CSV table of C-alpha atoms and ligand atoms in Angstrom, one decimal:
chain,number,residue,atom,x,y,z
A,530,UNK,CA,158.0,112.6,87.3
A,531,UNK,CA,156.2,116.3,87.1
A,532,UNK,CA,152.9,115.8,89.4
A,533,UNK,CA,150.6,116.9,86.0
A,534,UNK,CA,152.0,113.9,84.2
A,535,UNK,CA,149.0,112.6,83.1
A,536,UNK,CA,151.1,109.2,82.4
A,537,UNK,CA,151.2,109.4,86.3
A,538,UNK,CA,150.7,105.5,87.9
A,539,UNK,CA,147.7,104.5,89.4
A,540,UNK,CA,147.8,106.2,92.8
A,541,UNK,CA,150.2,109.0,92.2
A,542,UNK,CA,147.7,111.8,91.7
A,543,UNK,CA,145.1,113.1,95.1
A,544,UNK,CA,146.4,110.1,96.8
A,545,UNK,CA,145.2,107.3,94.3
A,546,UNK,CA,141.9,109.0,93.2
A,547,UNK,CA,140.1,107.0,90.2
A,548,UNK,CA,140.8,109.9,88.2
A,549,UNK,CA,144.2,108.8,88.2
A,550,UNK,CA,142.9,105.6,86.6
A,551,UNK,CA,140.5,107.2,83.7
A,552,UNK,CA,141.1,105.9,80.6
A,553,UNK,CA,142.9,108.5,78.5
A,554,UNK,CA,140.4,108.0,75.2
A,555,UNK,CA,137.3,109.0,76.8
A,556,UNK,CA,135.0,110.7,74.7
A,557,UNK,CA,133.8,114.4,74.4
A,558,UNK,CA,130.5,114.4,76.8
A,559,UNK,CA,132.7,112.2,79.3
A,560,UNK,CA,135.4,114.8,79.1
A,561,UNK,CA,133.3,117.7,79.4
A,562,UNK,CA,131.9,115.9,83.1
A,563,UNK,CA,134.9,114.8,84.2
A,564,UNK,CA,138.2,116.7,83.1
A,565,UNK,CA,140.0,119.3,84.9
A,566,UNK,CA,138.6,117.5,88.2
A,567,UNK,CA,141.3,116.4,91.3
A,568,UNK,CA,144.4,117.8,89.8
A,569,UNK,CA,147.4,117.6,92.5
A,570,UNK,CA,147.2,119.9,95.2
A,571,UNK,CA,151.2,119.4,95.9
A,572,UNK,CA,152.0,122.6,94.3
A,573,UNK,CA,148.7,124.6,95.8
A,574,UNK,CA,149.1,124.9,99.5
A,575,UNK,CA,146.3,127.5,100.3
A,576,UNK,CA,146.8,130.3,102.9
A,577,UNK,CA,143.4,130.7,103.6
A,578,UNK,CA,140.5,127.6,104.2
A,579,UNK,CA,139.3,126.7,100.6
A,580,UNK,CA,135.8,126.6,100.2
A,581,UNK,CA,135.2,123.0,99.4
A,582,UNK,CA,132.3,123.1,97.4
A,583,UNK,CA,131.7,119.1,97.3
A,584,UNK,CA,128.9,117.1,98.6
A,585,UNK,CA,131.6,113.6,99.0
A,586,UNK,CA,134.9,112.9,98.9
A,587,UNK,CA,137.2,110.1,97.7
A,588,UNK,CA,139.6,107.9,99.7
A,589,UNK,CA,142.6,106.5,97.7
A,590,UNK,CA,140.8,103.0,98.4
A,591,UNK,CA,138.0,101.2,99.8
A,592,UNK,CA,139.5,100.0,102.8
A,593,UNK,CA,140.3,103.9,103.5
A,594,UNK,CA,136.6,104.6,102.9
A,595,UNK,CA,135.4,101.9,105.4
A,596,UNK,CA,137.6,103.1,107.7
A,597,UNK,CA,136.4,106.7,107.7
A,598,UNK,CA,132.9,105.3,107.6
A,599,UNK,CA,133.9,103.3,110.6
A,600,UNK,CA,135.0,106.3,112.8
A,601,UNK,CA,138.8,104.0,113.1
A,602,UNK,CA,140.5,106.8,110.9
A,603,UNK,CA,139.5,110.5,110.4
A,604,UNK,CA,138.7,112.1,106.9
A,605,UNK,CA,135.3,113.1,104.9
A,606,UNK,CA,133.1,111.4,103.5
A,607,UNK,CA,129.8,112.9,102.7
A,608,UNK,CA,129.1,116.8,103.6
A,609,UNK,CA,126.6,116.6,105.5
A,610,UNK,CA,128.5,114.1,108.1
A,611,UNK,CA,131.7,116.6,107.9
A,612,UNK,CA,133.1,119.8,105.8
A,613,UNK,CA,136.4,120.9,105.9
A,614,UNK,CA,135.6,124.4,105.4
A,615,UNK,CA,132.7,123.8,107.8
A,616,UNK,CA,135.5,122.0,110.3
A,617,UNK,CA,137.6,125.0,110.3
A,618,UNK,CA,135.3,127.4,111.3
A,619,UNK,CA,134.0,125.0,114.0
A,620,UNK,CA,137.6,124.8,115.4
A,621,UNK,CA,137.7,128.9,115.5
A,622,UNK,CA,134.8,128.6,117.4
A,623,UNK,CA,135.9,126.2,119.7
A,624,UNK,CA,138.7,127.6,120.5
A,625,UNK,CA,137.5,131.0,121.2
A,626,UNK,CA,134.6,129.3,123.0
A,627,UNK,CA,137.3,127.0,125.3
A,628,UNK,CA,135.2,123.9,124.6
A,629,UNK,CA,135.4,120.2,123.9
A,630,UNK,CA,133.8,120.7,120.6
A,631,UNK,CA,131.8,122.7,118.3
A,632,UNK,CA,129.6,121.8,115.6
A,633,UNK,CA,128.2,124.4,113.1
A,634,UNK,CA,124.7,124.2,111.8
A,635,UNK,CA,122.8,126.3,109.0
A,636,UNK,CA,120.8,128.5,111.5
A,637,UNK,CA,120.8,130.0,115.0
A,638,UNK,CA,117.7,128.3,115.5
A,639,UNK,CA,118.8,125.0,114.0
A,640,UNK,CA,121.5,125.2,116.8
A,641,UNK,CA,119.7,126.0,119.8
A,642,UNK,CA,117.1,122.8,118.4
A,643,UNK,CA,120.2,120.8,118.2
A,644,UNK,CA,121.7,122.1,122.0
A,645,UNK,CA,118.4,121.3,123.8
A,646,UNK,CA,118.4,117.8,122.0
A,647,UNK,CA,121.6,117.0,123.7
A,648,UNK,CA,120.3,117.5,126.9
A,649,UNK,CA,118.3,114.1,125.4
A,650,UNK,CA,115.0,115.1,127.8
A,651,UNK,CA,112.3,112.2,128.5
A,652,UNK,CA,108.9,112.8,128.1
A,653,UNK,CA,107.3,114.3,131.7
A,654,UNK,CA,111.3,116.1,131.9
A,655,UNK,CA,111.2,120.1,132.1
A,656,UNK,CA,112.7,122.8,130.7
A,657,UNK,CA,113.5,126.3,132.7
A,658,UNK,CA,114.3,128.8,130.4
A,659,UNK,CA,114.7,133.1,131.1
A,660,UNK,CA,111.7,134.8,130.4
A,661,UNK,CA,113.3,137.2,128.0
A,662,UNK,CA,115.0,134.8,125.9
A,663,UNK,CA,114.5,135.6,122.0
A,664,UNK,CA,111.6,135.5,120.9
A,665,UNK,CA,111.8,132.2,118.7
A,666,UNK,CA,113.6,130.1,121.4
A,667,UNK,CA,110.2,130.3,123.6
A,668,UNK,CA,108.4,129.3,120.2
A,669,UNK,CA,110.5,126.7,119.5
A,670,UNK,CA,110.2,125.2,123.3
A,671,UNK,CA,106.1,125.6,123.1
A,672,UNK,CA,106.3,123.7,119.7
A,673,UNK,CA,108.5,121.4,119.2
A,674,UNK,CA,109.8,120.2,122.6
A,675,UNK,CA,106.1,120.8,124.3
A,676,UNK,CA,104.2,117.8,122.0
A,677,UNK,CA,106.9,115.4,122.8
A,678,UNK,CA,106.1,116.0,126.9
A,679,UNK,CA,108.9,118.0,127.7
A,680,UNK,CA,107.2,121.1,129.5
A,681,UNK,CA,108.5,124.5,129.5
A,682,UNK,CA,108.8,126.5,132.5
A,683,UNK,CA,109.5,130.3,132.8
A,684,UNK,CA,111.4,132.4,135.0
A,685,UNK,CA,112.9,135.6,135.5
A,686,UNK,CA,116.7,134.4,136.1
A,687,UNK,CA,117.8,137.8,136.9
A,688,UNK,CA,115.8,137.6,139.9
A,689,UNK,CA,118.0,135.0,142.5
A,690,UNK,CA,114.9,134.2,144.7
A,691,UNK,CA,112.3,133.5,141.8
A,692,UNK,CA,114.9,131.5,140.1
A,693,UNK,CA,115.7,129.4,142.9
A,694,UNK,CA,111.9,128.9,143.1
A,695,UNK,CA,111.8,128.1,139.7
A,696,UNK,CA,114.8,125.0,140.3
A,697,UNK,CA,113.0,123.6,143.0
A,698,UNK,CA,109.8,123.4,141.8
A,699,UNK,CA,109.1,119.5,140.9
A,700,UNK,CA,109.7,118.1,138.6
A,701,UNK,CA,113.1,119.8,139.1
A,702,UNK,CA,114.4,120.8,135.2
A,703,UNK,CA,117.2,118.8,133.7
A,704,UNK,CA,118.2,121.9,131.7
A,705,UNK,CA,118.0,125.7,132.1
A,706,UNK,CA,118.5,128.0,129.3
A,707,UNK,CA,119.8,131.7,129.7
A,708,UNK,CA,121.2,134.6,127.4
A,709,UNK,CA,123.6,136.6,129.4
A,710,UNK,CA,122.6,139.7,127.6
A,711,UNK,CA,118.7,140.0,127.4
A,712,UNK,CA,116.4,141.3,124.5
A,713,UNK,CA,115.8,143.8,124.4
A,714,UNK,CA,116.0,145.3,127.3
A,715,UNK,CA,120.0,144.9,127.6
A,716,UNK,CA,120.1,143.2,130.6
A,717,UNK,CA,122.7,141.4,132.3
A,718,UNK,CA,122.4,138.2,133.7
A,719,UNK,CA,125.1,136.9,136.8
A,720,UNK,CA,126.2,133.6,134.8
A,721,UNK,CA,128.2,132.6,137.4
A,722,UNK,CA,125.1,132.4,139.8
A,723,UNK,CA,123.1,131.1,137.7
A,724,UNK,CA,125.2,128.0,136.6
A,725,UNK,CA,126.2,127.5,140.2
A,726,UNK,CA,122.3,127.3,141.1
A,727,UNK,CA,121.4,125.2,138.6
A,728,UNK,CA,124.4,122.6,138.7
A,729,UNK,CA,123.1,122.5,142.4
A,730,UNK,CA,119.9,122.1,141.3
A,731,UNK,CA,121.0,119.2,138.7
A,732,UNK,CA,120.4,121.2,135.9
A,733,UNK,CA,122.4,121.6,132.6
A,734,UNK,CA,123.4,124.8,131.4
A,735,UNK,CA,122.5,126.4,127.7
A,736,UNK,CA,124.1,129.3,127.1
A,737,UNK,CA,122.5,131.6,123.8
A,738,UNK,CA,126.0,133.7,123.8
A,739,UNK,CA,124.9,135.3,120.7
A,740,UNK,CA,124.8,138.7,121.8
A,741,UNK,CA,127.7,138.9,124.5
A,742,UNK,CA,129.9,136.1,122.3
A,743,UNK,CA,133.3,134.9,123.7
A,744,UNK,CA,135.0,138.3,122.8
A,745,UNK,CA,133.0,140.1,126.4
A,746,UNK,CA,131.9,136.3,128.3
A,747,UNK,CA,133.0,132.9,128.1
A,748,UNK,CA,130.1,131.2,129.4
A,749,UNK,CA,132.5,127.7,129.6
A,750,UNK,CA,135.2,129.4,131.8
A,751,UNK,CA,132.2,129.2,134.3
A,752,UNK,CA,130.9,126.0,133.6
A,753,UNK,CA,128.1,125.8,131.8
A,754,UNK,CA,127.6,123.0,129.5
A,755,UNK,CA,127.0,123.8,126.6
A,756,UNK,CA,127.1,127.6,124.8
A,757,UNK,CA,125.1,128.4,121.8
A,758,UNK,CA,125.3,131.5,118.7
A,759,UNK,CA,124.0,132.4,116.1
A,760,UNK,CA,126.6,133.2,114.1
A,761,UNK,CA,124.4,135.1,111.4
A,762,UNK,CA,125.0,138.0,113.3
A,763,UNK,CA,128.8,139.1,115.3
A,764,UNK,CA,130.8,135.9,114.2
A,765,UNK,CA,129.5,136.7,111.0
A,766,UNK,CA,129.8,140.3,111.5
A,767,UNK,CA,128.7,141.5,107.4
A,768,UNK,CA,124.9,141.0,107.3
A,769,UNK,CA,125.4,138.1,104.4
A,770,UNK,CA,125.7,134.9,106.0
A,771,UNK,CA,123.6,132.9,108.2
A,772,UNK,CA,124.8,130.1,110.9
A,773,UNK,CA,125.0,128.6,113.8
A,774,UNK,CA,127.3,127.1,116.5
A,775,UNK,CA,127.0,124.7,119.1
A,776,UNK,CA,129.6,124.1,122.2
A,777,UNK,CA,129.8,121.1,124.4
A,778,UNK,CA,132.2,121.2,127.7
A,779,UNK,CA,132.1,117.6,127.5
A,780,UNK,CA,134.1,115.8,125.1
A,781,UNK,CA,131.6,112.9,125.5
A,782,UNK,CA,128.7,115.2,124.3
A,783,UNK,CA,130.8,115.9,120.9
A,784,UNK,CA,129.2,112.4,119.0
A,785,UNK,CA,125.4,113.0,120.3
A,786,UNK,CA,126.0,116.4,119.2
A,787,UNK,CA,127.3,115.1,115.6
A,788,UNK,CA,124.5,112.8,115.0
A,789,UNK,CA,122.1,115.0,115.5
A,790,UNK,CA,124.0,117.3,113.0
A,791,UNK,CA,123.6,114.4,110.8
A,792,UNK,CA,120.3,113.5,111.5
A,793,UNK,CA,118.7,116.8,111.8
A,794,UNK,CA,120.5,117.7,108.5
A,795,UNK,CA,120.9,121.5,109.1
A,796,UNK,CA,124.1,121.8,108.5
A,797,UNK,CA,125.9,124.9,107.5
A,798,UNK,CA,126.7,125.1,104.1
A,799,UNK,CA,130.7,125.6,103.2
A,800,UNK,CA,129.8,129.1,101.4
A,801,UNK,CA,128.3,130.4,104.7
A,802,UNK,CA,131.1,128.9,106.7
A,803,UNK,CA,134.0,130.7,104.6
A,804,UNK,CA,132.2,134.1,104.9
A,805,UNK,CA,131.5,133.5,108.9
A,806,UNK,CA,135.1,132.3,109.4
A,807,UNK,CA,136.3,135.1,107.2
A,808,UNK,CA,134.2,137.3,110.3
A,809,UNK,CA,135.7,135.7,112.2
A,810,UNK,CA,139.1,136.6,112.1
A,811,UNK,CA,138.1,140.1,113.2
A,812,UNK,CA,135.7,139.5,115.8
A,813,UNK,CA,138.1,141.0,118.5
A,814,UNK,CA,138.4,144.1,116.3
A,815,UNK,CA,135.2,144.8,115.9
A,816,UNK,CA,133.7,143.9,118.9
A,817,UNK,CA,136.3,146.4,120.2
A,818,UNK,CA,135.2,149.0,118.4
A,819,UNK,CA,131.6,147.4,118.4
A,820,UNK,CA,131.9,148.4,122.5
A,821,UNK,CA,133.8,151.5,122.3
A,822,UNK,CA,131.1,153.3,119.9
A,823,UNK,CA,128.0,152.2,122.1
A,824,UNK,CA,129.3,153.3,125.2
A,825,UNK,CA,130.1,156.5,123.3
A,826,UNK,CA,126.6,156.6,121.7
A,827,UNK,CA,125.0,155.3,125.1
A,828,UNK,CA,126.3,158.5,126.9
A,829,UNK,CA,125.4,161.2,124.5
A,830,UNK,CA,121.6,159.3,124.3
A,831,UNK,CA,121.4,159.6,128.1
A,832,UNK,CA,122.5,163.4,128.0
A,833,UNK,CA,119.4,164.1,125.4
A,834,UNK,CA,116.7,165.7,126.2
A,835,UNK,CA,114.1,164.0,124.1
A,836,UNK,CA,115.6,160.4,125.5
A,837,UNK,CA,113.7,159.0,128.6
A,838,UNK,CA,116.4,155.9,129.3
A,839,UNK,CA,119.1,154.2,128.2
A,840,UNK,CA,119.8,150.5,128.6
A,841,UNK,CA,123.1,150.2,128.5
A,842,UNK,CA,125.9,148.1,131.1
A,843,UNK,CA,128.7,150.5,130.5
A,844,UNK,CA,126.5,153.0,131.6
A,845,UNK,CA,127.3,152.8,135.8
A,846,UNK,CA,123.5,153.3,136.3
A,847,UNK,CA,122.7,150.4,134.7
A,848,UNK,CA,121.3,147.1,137.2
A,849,UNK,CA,124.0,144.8,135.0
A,850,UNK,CA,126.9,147.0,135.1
A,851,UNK,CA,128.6,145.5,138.2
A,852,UNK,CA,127.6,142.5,136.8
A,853,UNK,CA,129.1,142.9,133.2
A,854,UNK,CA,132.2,144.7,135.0
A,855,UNK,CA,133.1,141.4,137.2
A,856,UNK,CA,132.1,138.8,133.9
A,857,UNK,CA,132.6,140.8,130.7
A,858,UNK,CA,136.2,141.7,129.6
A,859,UNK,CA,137.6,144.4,131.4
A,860,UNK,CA,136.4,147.9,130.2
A,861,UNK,CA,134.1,146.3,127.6
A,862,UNK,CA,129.9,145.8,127.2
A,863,UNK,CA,129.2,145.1,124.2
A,864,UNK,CA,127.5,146.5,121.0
A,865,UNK,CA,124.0,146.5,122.4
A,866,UNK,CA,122.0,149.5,123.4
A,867,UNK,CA,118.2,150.2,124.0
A,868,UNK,CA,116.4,153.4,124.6
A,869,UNK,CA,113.2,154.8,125.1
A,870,UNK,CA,112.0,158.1,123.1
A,871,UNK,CA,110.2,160.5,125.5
A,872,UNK,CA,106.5,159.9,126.0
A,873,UNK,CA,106.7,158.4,122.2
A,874,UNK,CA,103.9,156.3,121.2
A,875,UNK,CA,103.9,154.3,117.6
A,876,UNK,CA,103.5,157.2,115.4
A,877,UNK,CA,106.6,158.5,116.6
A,878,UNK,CA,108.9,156.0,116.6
A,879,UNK,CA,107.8,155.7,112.7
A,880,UNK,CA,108.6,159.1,112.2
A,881,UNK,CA,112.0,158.6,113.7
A,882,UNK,CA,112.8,155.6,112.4
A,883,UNK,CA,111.8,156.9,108.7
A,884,UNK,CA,113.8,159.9,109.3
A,885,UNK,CA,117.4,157.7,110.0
A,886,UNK,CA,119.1,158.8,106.8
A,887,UNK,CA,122.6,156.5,108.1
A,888,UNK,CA,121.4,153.7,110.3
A,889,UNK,CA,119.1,150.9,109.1
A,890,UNK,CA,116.5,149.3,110.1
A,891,UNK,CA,116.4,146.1,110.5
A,892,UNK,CA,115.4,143.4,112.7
A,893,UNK,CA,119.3,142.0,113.0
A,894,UNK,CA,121.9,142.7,114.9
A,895,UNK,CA,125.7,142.6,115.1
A,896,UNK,CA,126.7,143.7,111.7
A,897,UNK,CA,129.4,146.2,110.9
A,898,UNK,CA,126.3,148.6,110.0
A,899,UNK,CA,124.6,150.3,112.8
A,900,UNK,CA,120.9,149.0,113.1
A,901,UNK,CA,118.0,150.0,114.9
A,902,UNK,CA,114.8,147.7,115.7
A,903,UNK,CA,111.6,148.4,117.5
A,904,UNK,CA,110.4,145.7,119.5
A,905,UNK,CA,106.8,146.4,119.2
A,906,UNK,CA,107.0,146.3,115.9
A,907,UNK,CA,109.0,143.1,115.7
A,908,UNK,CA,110.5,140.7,117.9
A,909,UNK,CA,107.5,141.8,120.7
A,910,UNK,CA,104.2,142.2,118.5
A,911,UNK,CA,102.6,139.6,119.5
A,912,UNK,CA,102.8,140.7,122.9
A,913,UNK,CA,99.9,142.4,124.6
A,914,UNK,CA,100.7,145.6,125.3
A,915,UNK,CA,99.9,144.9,128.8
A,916,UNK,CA,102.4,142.1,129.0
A,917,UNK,CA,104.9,144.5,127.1
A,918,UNK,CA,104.3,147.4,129.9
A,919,UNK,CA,104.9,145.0,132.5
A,920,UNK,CA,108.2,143.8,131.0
A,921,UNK,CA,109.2,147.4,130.6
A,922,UNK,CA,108.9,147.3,126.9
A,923,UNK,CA,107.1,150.3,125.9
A,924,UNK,CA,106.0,152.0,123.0
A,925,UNK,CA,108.6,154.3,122.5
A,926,UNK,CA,111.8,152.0,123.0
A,927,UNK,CA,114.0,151.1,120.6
A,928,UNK,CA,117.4,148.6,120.2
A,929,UNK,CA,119.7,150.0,118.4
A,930,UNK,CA,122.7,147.6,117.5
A,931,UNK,CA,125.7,150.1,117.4
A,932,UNK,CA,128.1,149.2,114.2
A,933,UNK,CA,131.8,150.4,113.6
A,934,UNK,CA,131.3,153.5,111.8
A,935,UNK,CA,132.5,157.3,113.0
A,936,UNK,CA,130.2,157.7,116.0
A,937,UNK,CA,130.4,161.0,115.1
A,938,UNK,CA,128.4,160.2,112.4
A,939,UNK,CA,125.8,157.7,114.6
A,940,UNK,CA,125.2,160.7,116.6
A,941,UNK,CA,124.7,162.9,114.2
A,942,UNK,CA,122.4,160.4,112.6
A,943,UNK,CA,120.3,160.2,115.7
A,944,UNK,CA,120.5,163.8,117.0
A,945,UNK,CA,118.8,164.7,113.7
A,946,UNK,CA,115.9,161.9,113.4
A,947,UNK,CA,115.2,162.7,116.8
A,948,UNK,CA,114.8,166.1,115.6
A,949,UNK,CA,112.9,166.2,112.7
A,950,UNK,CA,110.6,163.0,113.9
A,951,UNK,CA,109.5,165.4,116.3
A,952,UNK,CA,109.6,162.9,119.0
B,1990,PLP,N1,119.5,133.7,119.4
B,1990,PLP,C1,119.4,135.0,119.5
B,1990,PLP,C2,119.8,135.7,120.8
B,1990,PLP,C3,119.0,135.7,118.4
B,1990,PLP,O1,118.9,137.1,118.5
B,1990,PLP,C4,118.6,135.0,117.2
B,1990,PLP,C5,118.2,135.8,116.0
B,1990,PLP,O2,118.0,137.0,116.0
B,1990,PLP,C6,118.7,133.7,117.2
B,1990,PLP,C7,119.2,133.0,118.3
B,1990,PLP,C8,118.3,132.9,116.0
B,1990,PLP,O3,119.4,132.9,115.1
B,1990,PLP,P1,119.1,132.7,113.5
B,1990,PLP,O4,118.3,133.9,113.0
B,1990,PLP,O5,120.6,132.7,112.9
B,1990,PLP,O6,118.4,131.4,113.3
């Protein structure tokens, strides 16, 4: 019996589907709704991860559907619990990631809510987070984790004696949370040490790997708990999706972590998760060429004249780059590059930055397009500029994420804003 035989028995098409069971004289407005719907897949194996644009699915019976619903067999029931298209880009992720699980969620942010929920604080717990974690991550601490009694604490984690300080202090955290590559100063942070401290300590470990991701550090591989992205920027890798990832080291964490996906309800939507998987299967290309052009880029910068410093861990003057040499993968650090413009003040970097004729700016980062964004300006205005001084964030720096073009051509691009800005 061909598998389009619409005389087919009850059961015999998707698996028993009760499209299978439709009466055949249906009239035109049914039709219209209902035809063309759950034709066999036999004959339609797809290469590449559908994008399964459904909100439920069917199960050839009840007792199937109670099952799923029960957790005793696996399969989908409603989108927002599960996606295949969402499922396969969670397993890229955790594979490349070397965890227990991964569950993807609609946002960066929406993910780092989710991986400090894990951690399931009590009220009068603490937090220790870096200092120079993005922006939004000490916003989201101060205002959503802050009312419920859980109290942020600060720290410079680069610095071993201050963060040892900050781990002993009572109430001692129950979870730290570190980005291995700061913002936007570049810096690199000893992950190794830091777990070890903390795990000492009785901390957890959240790990924002965003900027670094698994391609250059594997934040798992030395044992932190739980690693974080935002896969809006290299997973995704194009500039048109946003996402997010969690990671859990401990297969016990995965169902907290899933009903908080449920609950929370920012999932990732399967459109997103088809264009960051489809990233995601040239991550290690890009980030390979991602690292080549910055260290290129990072070492004509620090030969320019009108460039005060360059922030930058493939440079060997830079504080991280033993660091990044013994953690990152050998010969590589990353896509991320900061420098300051001589003795330029605001009006300056607005010239140059209006003069960029190639790279955009934009307050992103990771993208196959090189982009440049000016910390004052963005992720650091509401800053004093006292506070800004002393974190060595000054008026004339800028982050430039370097993309995959000719760096020929990034060069040329900067050598002539730097130029005609007049910097
Ligand atoms: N973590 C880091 C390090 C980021 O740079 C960002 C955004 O820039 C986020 C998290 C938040 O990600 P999203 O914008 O996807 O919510």
């Amino acid at each position: 019996m061909s598998t389009l035989d619409t005389e087919a028995a009850p059961g015999a098409r998707n698996g028993g589907a009760p499209d299978a069971e439709a009466p055949a004289d249906l009239r035109f407005d049914t039709v219209a709704v209902h035809a063309g719907d759950r034709l066999p897949l036999e004959q339609a194996i797809p290469t590449a991860t559908p994008i399964y644009a459904t909100s439920t699915f069917l199960s050839e019976n009840a007792a199937a559907l109670d099952a799923i619903f029960g957790g005793t067999r696996k399969g989908y029931v409603y989108a927002r619990y599960a996606n295949p298209t969402v499922t396969a880009l969670e397993e890229a992720i955790n594979r490349l990631e070397g965890g227990a699980a991964t569950v993807a969620f609609g946002s960066g942010m929406a993910a780092l809510h989710a991986a400090l929920q894990v951690v399931e604080f009590a009220p009068g717990d603490v937090v220790l987070a870096a200092r120079d974690l993005y922006g939004a991550t000490h916003t989201l601490l101060h205002t959503l984790f802050a009312p419920l009694g859980v109290t942020p604490r600060f720290a410079d984690c680069n610095d071993a004696e201050a963060f040892a300080a900050a781990l002993q202090e009572e109430p001692r955290p129950r979870a730290v949370v570190i980005e291995p590559v700061s913002n936007p100063l570049i810096r690199v942070l000893d992950v190794e040490a830091v777990v070890r401290q903390a795990h000492a300590a009785g901390a957890l470990v959240i790990v924002d790997n965003t900027f670094a991701t698994p391609y250059l550090l594997r934040p798992l591989a030395y044992d932190a708990d739980i690693v974080v992205h935002s896969t809006t920027k290299y997973f995704g890798g194009h500039g048109d999706a946003f996402g997010g990832s969690v990671t859990v080291r401990d297969p016990d964490r995965e169902g907290t972590l899933r009903t908080l996906a449920k609950l929370l309800g920012a999932v990732l939507s399967p459109f997103e998760a088809h264009l960051i998987h489809r990233g995601t299967k040239t991550l290690a290309l890009r980030m390979e060429r991602h690292c080549a052009n910055a260290q290129t880029v990072a070492e004509w910068l620090s030969t320019h004249p009108r460039v005060a410093a360059v922030h930058y861990p493939g440079l060997p003057s830079h504080a991280g780059h033993a660091v990044a040499a013994r953690l990152f993968r050998p010969g590589a650090f990353g896509g991320m590059l900061a420098f300051e413009i001589a003795g330029a003040g605001q009006p300056a970097v607005y010239r140059f930055i209006d003069h960029l004729r190639l790279l955009i700016a934009a307050t992103t980062l990771g993208d196959v397009y090189s982009e440049v964004s000016y910390p004052v300006m963005s992720s650091h205005r509401d800053w004093s500029p006292a506070l800004r001084r002393r974190a060595g964030i000054t008026e004339g720096l800028l982050r430039l994420s370097v993309g995959i073009e000719d760096p020929a051509d990034i060069i040329a691009d900067l050598d002539q804003a730097l130029a005609s800005a007049e910097c």
